[in-house]
C-alpha positions as a LaTeX table, in Angstrom:
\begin{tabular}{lrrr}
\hline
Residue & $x$ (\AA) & $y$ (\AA) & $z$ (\AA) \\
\hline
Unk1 & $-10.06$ & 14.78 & 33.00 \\
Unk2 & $-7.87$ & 17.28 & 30.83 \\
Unk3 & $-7.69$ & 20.53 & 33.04 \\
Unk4 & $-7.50$ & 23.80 & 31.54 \\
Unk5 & $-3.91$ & 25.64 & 31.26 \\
Unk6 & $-5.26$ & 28.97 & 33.49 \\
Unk7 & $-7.26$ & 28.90 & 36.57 \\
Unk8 & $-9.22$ & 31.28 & 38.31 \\
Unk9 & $-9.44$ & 32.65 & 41.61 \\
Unk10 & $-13.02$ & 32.53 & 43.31 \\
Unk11 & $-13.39$ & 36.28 & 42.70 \\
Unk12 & $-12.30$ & 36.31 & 39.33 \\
Unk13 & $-15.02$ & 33.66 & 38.32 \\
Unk14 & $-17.88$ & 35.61 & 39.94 \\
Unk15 & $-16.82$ & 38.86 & 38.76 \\
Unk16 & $-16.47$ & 37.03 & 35.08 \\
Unk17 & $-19.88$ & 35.15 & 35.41 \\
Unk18 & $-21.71$ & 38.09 & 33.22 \\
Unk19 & $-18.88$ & 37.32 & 30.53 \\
Unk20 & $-19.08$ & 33.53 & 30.45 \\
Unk21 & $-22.99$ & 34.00 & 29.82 \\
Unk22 & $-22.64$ & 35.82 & 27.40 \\
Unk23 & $-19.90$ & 34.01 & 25.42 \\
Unk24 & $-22.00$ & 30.84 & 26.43 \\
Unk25 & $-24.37$ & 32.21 & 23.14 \\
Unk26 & $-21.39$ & 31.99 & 21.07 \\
Unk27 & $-19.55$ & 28.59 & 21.77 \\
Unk28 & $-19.16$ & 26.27 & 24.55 \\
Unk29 & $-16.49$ & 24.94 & 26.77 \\
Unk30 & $-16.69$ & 21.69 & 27.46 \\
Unk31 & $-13.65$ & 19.25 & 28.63 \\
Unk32 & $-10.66$ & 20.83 & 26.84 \\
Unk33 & $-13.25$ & 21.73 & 23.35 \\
Unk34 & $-14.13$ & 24.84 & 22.03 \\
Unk35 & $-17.60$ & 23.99 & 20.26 \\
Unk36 & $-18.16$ & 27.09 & 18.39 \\
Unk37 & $-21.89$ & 27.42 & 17.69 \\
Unk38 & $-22.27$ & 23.83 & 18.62 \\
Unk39 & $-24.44$ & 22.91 & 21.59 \\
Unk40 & $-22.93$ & 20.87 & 24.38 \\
Unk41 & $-25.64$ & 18.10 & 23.69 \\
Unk42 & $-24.57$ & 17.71 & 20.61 \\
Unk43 & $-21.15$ & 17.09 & 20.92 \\
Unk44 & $-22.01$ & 14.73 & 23.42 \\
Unk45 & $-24.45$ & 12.88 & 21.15 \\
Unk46 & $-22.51$ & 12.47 & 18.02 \\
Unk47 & $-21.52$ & 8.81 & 17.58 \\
Unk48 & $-18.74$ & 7.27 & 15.55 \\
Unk49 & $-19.93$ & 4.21 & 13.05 \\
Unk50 & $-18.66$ & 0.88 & 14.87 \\
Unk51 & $-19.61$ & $-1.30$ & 11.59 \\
Unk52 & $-17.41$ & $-1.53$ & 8.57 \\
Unk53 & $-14.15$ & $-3.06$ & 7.26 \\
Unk54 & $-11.85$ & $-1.14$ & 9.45 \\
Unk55 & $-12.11$ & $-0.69$ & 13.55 \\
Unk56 & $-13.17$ & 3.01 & 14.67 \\
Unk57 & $-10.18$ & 4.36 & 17.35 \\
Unk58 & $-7.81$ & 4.20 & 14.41 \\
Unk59 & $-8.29$ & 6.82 & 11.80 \\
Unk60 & $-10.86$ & 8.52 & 13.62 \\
Unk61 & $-10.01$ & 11.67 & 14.59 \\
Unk62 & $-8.32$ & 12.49 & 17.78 \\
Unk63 & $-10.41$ & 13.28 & 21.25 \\
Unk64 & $-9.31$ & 14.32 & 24.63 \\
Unk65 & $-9.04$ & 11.42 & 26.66 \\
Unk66 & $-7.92$ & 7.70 & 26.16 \\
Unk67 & $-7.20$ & 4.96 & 27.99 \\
Unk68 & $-5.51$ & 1.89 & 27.03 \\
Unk69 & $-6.10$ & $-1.60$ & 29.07 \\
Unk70 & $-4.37$ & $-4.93$ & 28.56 \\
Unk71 & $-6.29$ & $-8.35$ & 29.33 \\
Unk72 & $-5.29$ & $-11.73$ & 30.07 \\
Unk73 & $-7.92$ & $-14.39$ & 28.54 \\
Unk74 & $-8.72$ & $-16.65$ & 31.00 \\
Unk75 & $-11.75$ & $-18.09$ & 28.61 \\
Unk76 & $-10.94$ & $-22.43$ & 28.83 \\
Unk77 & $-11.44$ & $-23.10$ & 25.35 \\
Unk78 & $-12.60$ & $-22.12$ & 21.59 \\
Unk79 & $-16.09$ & $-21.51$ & 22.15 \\
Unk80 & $-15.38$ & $-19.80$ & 25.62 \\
Unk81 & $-12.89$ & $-17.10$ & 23.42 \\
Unk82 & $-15.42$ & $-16.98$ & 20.93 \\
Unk83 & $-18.62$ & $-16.08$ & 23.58 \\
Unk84 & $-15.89$ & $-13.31$ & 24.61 \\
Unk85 & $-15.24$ & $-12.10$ & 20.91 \\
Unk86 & $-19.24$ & $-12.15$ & 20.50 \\
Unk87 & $-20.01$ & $-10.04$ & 23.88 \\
Unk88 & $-17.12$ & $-7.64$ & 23.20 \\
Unk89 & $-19.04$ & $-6.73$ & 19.75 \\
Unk90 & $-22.09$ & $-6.33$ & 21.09 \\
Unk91 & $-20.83$ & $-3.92$ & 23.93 \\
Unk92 & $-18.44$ & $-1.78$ & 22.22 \\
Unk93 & $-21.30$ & $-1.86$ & 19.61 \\
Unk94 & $-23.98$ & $-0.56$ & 22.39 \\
Unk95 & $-21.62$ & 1.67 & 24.34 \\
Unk96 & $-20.64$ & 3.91 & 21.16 \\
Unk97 & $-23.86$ & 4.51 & 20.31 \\
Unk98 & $-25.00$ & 6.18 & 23.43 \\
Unk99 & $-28.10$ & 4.99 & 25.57 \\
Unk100 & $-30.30$ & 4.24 & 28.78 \\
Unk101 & $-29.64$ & 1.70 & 31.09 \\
Unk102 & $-32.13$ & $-0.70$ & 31.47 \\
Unk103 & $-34.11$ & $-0.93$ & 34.30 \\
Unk104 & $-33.51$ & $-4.22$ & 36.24 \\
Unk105 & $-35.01$ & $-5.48$ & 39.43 \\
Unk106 & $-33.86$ & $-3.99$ & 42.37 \\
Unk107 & $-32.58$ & $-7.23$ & 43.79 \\
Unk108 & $-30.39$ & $-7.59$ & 41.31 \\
Unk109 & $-27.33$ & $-5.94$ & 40.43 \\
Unk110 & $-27.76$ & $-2.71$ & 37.87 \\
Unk111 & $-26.89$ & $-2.58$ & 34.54 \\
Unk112 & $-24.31$ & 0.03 & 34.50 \\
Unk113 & $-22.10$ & 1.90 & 36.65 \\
Unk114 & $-24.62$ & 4.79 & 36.64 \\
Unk115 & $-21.46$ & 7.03 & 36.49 \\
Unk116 & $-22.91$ & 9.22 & 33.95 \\
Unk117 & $-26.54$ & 8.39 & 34.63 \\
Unk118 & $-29.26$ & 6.02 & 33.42 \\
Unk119 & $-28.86$ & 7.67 & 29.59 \\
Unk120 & $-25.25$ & 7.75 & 29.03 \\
Unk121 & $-24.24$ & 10.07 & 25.94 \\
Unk122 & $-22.14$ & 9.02 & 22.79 \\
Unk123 & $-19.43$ & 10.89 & 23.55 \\
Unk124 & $-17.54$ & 10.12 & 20.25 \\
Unk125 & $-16.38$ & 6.85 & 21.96 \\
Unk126 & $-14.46$ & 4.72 & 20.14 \\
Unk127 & $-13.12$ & 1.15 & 21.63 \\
Unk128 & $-10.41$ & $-0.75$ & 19.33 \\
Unk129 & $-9.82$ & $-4.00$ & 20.11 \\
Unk130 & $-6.33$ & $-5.59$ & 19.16 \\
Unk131 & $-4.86$ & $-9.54$ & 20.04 \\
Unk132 & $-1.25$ & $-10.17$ & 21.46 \\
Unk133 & 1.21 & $-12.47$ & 20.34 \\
Unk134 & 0.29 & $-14.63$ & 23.46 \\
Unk135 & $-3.40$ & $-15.15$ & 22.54 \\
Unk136 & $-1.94$ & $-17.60$ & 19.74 \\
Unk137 & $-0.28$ & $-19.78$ & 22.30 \\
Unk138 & $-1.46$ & $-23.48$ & 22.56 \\
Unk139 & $-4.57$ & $-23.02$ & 24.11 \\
Unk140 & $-6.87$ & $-21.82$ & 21.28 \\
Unk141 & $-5.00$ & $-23.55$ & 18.55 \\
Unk142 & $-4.60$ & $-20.20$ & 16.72 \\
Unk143 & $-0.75$ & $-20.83$ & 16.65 \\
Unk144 & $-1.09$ & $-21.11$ & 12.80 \\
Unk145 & $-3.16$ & $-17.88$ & 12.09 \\
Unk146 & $-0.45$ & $-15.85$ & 13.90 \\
Unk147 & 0.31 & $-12.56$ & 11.70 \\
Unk148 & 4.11 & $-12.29$ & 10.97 \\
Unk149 & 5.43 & $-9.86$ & 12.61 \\
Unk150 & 2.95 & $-10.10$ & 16.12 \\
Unk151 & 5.72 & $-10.55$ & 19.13 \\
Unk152 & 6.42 & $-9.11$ & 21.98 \\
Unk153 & 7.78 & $-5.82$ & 22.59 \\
Unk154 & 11.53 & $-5.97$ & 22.46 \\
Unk155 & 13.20 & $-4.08$ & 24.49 \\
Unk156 & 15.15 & $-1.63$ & 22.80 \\
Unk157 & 18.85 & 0.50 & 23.95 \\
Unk158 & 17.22 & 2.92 & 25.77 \\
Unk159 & 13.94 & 0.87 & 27.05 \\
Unk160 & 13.73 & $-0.22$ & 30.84 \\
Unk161 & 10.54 & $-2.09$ & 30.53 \\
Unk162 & 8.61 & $-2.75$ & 33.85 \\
Unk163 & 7.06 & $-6.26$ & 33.05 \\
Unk164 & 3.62 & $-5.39$ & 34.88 \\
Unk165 & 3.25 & $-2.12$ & 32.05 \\
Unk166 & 4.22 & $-4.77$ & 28.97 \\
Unk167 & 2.17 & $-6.96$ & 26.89 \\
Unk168 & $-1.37$ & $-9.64$ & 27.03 \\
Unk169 & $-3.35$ & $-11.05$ & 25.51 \\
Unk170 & $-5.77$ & $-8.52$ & 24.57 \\
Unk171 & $-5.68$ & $-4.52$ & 24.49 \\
Unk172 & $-8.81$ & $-2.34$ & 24.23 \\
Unk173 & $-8.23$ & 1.30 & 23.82 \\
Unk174 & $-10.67$ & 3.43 & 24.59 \\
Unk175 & $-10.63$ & 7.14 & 23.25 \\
Unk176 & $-13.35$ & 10.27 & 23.93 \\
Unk177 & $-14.55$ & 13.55 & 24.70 \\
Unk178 & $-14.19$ & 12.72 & 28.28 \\
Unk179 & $-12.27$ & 10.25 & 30.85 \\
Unk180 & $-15.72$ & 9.13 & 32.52 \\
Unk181 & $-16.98$ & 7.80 & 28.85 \\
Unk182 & $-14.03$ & 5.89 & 28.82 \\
Unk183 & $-14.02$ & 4.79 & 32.68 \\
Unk184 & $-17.91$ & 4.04 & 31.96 \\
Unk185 & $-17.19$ & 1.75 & 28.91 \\
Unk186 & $-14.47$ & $-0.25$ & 30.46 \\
Unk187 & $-16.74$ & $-1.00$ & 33.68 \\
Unk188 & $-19.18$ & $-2.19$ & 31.30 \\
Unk189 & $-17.17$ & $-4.19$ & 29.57 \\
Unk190 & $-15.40$ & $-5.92$ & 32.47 \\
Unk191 & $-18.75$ & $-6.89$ & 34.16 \\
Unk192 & $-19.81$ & $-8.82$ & 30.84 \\
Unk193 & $-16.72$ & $-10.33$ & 30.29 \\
Unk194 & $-16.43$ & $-11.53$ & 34.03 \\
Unk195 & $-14.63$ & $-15.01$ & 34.69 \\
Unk196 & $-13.14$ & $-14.63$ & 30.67 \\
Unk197 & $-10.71$ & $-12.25$ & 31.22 \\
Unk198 & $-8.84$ & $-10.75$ & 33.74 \\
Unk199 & $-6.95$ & $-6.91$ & 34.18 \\
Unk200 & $-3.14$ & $-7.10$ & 33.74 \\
Unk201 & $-2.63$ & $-3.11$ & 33.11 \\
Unk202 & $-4.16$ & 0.03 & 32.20 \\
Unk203 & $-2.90$ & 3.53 & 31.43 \\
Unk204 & $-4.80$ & 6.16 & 30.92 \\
Unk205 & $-3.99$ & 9.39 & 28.50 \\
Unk206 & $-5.03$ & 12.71 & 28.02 \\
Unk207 & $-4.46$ & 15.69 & 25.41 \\
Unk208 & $-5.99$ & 19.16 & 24.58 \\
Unk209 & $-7.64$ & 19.01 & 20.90 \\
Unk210 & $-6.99$ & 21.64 & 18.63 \\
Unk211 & $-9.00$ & 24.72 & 19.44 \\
Unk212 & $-7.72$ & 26.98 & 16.72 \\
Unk213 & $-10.65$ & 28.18 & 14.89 \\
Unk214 & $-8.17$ & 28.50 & 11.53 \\
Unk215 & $-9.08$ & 26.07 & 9.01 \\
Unk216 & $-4.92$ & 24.69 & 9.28 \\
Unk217 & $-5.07$ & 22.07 & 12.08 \\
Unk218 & $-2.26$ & 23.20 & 14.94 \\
Unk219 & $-0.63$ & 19.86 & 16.59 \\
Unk220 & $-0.97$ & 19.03 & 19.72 \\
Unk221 & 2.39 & 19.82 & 22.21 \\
Unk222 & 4.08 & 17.07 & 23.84 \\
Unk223 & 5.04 & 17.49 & 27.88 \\
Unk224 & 8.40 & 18.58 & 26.82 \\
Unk225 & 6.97 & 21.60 & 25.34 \\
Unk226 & 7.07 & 20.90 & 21.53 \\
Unk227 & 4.85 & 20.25 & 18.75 \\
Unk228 & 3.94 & 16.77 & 18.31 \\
Unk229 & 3.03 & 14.81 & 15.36 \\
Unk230 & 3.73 & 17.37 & 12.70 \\
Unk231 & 4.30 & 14.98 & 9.83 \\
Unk232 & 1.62 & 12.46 & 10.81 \\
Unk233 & 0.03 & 10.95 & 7.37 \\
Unk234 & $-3.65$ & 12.58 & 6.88 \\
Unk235 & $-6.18$ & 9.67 & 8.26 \\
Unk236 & $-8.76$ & 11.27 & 5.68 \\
Unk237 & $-6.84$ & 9.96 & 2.37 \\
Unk238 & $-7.89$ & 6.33 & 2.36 \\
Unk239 & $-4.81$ & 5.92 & $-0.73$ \\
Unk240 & $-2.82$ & 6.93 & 1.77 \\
Unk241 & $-4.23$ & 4.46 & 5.11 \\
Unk242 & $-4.57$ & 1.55 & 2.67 \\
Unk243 & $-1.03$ & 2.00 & 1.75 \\
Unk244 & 0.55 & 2.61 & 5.27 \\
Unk245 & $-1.89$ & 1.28 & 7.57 \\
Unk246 & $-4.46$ & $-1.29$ & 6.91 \\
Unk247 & $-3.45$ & $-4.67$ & 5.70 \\
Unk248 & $-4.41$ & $-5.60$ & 2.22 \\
Unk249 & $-5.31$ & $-8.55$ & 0.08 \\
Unk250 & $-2.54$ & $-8.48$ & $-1.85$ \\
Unk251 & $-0.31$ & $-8.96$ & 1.84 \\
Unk252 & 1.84 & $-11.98$ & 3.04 \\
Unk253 & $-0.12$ & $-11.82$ & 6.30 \\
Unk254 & $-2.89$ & $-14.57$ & 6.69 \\
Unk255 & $-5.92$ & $-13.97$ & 5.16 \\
Unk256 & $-8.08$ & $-13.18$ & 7.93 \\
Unk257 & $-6.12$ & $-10.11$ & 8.87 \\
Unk258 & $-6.88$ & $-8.06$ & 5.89 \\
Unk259 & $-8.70$ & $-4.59$ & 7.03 \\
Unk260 & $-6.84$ & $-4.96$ & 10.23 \\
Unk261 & $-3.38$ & $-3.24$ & 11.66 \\
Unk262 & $-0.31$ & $-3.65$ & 13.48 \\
Unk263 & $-0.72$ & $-1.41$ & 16.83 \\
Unk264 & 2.58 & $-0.41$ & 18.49 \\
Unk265 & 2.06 & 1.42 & 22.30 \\
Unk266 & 4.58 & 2.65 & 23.99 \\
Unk267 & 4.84 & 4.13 & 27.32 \\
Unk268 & 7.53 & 7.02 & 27.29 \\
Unk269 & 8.64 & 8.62 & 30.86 \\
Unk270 & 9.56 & 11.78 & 30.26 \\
Unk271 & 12.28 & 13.28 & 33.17 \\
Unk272 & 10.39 & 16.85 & 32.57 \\
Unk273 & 12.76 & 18.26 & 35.76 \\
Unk274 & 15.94 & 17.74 & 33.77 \\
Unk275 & 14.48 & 19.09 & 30.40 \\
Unk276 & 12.59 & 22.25 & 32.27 \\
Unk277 & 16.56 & 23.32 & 33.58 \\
Unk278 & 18.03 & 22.56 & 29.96 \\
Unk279 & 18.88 & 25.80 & 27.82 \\
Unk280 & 15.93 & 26.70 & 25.08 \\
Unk281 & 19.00 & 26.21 & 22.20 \\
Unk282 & 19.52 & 22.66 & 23.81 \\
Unk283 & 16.02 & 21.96 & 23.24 \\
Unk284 & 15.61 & 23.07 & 19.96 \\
Unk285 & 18.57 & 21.52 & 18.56 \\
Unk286 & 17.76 & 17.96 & 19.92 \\
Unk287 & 14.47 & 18.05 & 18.45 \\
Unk288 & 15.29 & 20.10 & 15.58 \\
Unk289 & 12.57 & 22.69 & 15.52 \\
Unk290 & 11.29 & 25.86 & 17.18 \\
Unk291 & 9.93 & 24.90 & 20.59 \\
Unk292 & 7.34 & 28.79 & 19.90 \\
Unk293 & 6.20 & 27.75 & 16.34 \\
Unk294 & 7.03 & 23.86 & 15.49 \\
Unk295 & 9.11 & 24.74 & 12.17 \\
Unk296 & 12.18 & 23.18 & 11.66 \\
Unk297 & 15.45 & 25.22 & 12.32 \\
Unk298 & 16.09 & 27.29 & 9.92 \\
Unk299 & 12.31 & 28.07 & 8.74 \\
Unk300 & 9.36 & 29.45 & 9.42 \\
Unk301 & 6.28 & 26.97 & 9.93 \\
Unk302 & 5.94 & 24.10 & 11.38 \\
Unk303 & 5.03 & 22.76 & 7.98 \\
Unk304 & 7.25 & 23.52 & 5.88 \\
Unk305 & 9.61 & 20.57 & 4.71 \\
Unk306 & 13.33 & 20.92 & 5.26 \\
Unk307 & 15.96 & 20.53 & 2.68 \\
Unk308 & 18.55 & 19.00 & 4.61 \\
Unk309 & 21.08 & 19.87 & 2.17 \\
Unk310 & 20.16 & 23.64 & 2.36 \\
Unk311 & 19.65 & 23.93 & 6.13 \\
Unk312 & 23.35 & 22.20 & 6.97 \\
Unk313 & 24.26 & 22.69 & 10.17 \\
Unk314 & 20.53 & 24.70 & 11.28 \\
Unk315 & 19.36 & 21.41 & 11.79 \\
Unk316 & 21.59 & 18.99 & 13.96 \\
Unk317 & 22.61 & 15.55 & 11.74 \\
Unk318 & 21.43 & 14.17 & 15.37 \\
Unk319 & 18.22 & 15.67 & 15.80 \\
Unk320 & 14.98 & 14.15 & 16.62 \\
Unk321 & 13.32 & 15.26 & 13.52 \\
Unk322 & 16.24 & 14.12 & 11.04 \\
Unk323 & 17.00 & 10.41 & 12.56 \\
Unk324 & 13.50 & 10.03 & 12.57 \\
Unk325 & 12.59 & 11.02 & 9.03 \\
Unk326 & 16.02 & 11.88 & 6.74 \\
Unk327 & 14.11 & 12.26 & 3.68 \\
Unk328 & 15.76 & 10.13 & 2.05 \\
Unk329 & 14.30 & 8.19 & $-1.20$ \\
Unk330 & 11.72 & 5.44 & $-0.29$ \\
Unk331 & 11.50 & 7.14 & 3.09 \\
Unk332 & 7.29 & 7.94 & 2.62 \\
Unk333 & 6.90 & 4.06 & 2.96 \\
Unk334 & 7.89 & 4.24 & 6.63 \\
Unk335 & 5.47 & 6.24 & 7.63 \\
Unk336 & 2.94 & 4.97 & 10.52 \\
Unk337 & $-0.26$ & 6.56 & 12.27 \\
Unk338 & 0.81 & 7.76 & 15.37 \\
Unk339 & $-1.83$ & 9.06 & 18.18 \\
Unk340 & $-0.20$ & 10.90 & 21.20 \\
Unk341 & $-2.02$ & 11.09 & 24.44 \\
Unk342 & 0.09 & 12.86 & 27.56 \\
Unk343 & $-0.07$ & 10.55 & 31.07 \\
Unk344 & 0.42 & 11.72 & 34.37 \\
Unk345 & 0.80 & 9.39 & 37.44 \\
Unk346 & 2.10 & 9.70 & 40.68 \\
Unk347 & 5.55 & 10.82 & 41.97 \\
Unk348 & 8.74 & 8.27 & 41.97 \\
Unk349 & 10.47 & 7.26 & 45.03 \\
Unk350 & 13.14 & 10.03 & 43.88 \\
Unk351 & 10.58 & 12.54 & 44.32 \\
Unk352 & 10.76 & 12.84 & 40.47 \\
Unk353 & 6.83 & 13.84 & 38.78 \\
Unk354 & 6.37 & 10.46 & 36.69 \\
Unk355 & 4.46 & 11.68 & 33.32 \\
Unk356 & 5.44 & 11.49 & 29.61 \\
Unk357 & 4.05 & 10.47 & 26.43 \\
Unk358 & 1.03 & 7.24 & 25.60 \\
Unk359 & 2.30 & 6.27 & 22.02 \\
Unk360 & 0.13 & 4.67 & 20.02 \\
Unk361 & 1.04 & 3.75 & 15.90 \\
Unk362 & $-1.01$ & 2.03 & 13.69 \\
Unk363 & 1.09 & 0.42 & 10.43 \\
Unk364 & 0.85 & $-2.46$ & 7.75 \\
Unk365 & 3.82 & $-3.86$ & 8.35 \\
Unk366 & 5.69 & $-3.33$ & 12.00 \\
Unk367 & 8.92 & $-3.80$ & 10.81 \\
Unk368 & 8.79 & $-1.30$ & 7.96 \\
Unk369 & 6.80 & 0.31 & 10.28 \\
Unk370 & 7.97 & 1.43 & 13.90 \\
Unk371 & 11.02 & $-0.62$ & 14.28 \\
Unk372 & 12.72 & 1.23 & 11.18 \\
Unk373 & 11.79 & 4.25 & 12.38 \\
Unk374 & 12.78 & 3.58 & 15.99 \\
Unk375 & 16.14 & 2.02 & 14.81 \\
Unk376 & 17.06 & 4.57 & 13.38 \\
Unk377 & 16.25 & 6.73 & 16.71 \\
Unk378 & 18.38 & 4.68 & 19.01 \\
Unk379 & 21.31 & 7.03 & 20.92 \\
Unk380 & 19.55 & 9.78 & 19.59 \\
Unk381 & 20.23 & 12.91 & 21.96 \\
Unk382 & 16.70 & 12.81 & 23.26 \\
Unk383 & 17.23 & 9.07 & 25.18 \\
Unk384 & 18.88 & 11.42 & 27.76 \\
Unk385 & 15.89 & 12.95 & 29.04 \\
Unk386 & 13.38 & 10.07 & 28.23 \\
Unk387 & 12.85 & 6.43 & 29.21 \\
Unk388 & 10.35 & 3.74 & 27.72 \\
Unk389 & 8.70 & 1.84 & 30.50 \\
Unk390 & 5.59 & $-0.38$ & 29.07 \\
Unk391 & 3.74 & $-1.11$ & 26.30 \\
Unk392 & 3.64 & $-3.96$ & 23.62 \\
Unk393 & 3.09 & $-4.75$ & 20.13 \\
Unk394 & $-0.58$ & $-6.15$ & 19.16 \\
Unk395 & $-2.66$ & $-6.43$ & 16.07 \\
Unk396 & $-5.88$ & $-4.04$ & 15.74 \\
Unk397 & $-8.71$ & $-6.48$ & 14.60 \\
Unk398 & $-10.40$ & $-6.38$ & 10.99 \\
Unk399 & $-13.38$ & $-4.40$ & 11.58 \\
Unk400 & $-17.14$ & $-5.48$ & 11.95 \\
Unk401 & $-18.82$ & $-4.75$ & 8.69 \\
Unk402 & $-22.62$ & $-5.83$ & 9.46 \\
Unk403 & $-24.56$ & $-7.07$ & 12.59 \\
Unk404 & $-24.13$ & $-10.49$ & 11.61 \\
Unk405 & $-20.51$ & $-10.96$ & 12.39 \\
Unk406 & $-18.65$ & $-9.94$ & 15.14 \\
Unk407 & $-14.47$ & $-8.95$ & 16.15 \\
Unk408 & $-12.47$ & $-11.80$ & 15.76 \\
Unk409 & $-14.51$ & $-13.65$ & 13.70 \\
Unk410 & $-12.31$ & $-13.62$ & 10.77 \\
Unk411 & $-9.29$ & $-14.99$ & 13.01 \\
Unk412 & $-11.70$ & $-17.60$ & 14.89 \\
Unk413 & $-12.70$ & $-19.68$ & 11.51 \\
Unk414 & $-9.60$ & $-19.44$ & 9.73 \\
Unk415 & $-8.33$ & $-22.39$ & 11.99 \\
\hline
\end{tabular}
């Protein structure tokens, strides 16, 4: 779970305990969200749709905690995949929605984990389910319903990718107010789909949502300190997300993956020890913004849109921000969804803190999508403090859009 950036001493909390009651009549903490005059049960009760044409996870907006799990199918035929497709539905479906466990005989295993009780709470969980280029392999005979641009991950200049972080057959990513939802949902989901899949690996993310009560959303910081996302396309202008992220009817791709979306993760080490002893002016001029207010060199706010031609030399021709979006003409078609969760694992054998940046994209087309962008990006100054380790490219299913069909369903009977 997301901690919170100050801590208090023992004494401090019980000589603040008269404060917190009091402020609890105004707002709530509650895992890394302010809830203003909303009520904790509340928050924990609102539920995202699961039915309609696109998947939930996607343009939904961002939560604190996510976790992102690769599968291997191990289902032995067609109707085996399809019994998985079917029970996935029907969980994701149940799990969103919030509940009570139902009671079982004693003799018998539970029904849940019980990790957040017999009535587990909504918890604005979303799960997004999204196929490898693997699934379409020979064993399914699905080879011919493969979308065009679903491969693996290449690995790019500046990628060392650990094979045991890259790739399967399926990903689920599972994103809300708290890491137990998500924990809780993936036990679930694992017990139900026992003997058809099997783990290959996981990682899980956390961020701190915007808490800034000003109507002007404030983007999240990255680990190295900076504002992240800035220029992400608004998920709430559906012009916009049909013309950047969902496939449409009018698209090369096969038929069956129209409402659906090319979903690009990447697992991004950051080496935070080398960046933490690199001069502020360093910083700022590999990334090409203020690290204190996100605007581009040269300006103000972070959202204000820099005239290359005017700034000149304020903003570094090699710069994060300028490889990765020049502004050129017919730039605004490269755009892609991006949600950024922070990880944190363990420590290296170097002694070095092993955290960065869980990149996820969503995009019509990959190759107009992320690869331009990241093209573009390679020998960038950055590369020298980070270092790609995992991920994949995968295809977000169509979504669900009544209880009569199910994920996959689409894919399954157009072959």
């Amino acid at each position: 779970m997301v901690k919170p950036r100050f801590s208090w001493s023992r004494r401090q909390l019980l000589g603040r305990g008269l404060a917190i009651a009091v402020g609890a009549g105004l707002g709530l903490w509650q895992g890394q969200r302010w809830w203003g005059d909303r009520s904790e049960a509340a928050a924990l009760a609102e539920a995202i749709p699961f039915w309609g044409p696109h998947q939930p996870g996607i343009a939904t907006p961002d939560v604190a905690a996510a976790l992102v799990v690769a599968l291997d199918v191990t289902a032995r035929d067609r109707q085996e995949l399809t019994q998985l497709f079917q029970t996935l539905t029907d969980r994701i479906a149940y799990l969103m929605a919030g509940g009570a466990l139902k009671p079982l005989d004693q003799r018998y295993p539970p029904s849940g984990s019980g990790i957040l009780g017999d009535e587990f709470p909504a918890d604005r969980l979303t799960v997004t389910v999204s196929v490898g280029a693997s699934l379409f392999d020979q064993r399914y005979g699905l080879a011919a319903a493969k979308p065009r641009h679903l491969t693996e991950m290449p690995n790019f200049p500046n990628d060392r990718l650990d094979p045991q972080l890259c790739h399967g057959d399926l990903l689920l990513q599972f994103c809300a107010n708290h890491e137990e939802t998500n924990i809780h949902a993936l036990r679930d989901i694992l017990k139900q789909l026992s003997g058809l899949v099997v783990l290959r690996w996981q990682m899980t993310g956390f961020q701190q949502p915007d808490r800034d009560p000003h109507p002007r959303r404030t983007t999240v910081r990255n680990l190295l300190g900076f504002k992240d996302g800035t220029v992400n396309p608004n998920p709430k202008d559906e012009k916009l997300m049909n013309r950047l992220v969902w496939v449409s009817r009018n698209s090369p791709e096969p038929a069956w993956t129209v409402g659906g979306s090319y979903h690009v993760v990447r697992i991004i080490r950051m080496f935070v020890e080398f960046w933490d002893r690199t001069p502020l002016d360093e910083q700022e001029a590999v990334m090409g913004r203020s690290r204190s207010s996100g605007a581009p060199l040269g300006y103000r706010h972070e959202e204000e849109i820099p005239n290359y031609q005017r700034a000149g030399k304020a903003i570094p021709l090699d710069s994060h921000i300028r490889l990765a979006n020049p502004r050129n003409p017919g730039m605004g078609e490269h755009q892609i969804l991006r949600k950024g969760f922070h990880y944190s694992r363990d420590i290296d054998r170097a002694g070095q803190l092993d955290m960065g940046l869980l990149f996820l994209a969503f995009q019509q087309d990959v190759k107009t999508g992320f690869e331009a962008i990241q093209n573009r990006l390679n020998g960038e100054p950055l590369e020298e403090y980070i270092k790609p380790i995992g991920g994949g490219y995968f295809f977000a299913l169509p979504g669900v859009p009544d209880r009569d069909s199910y994920l996959g369903q689409s894919l399954l009977q157009s072959v």
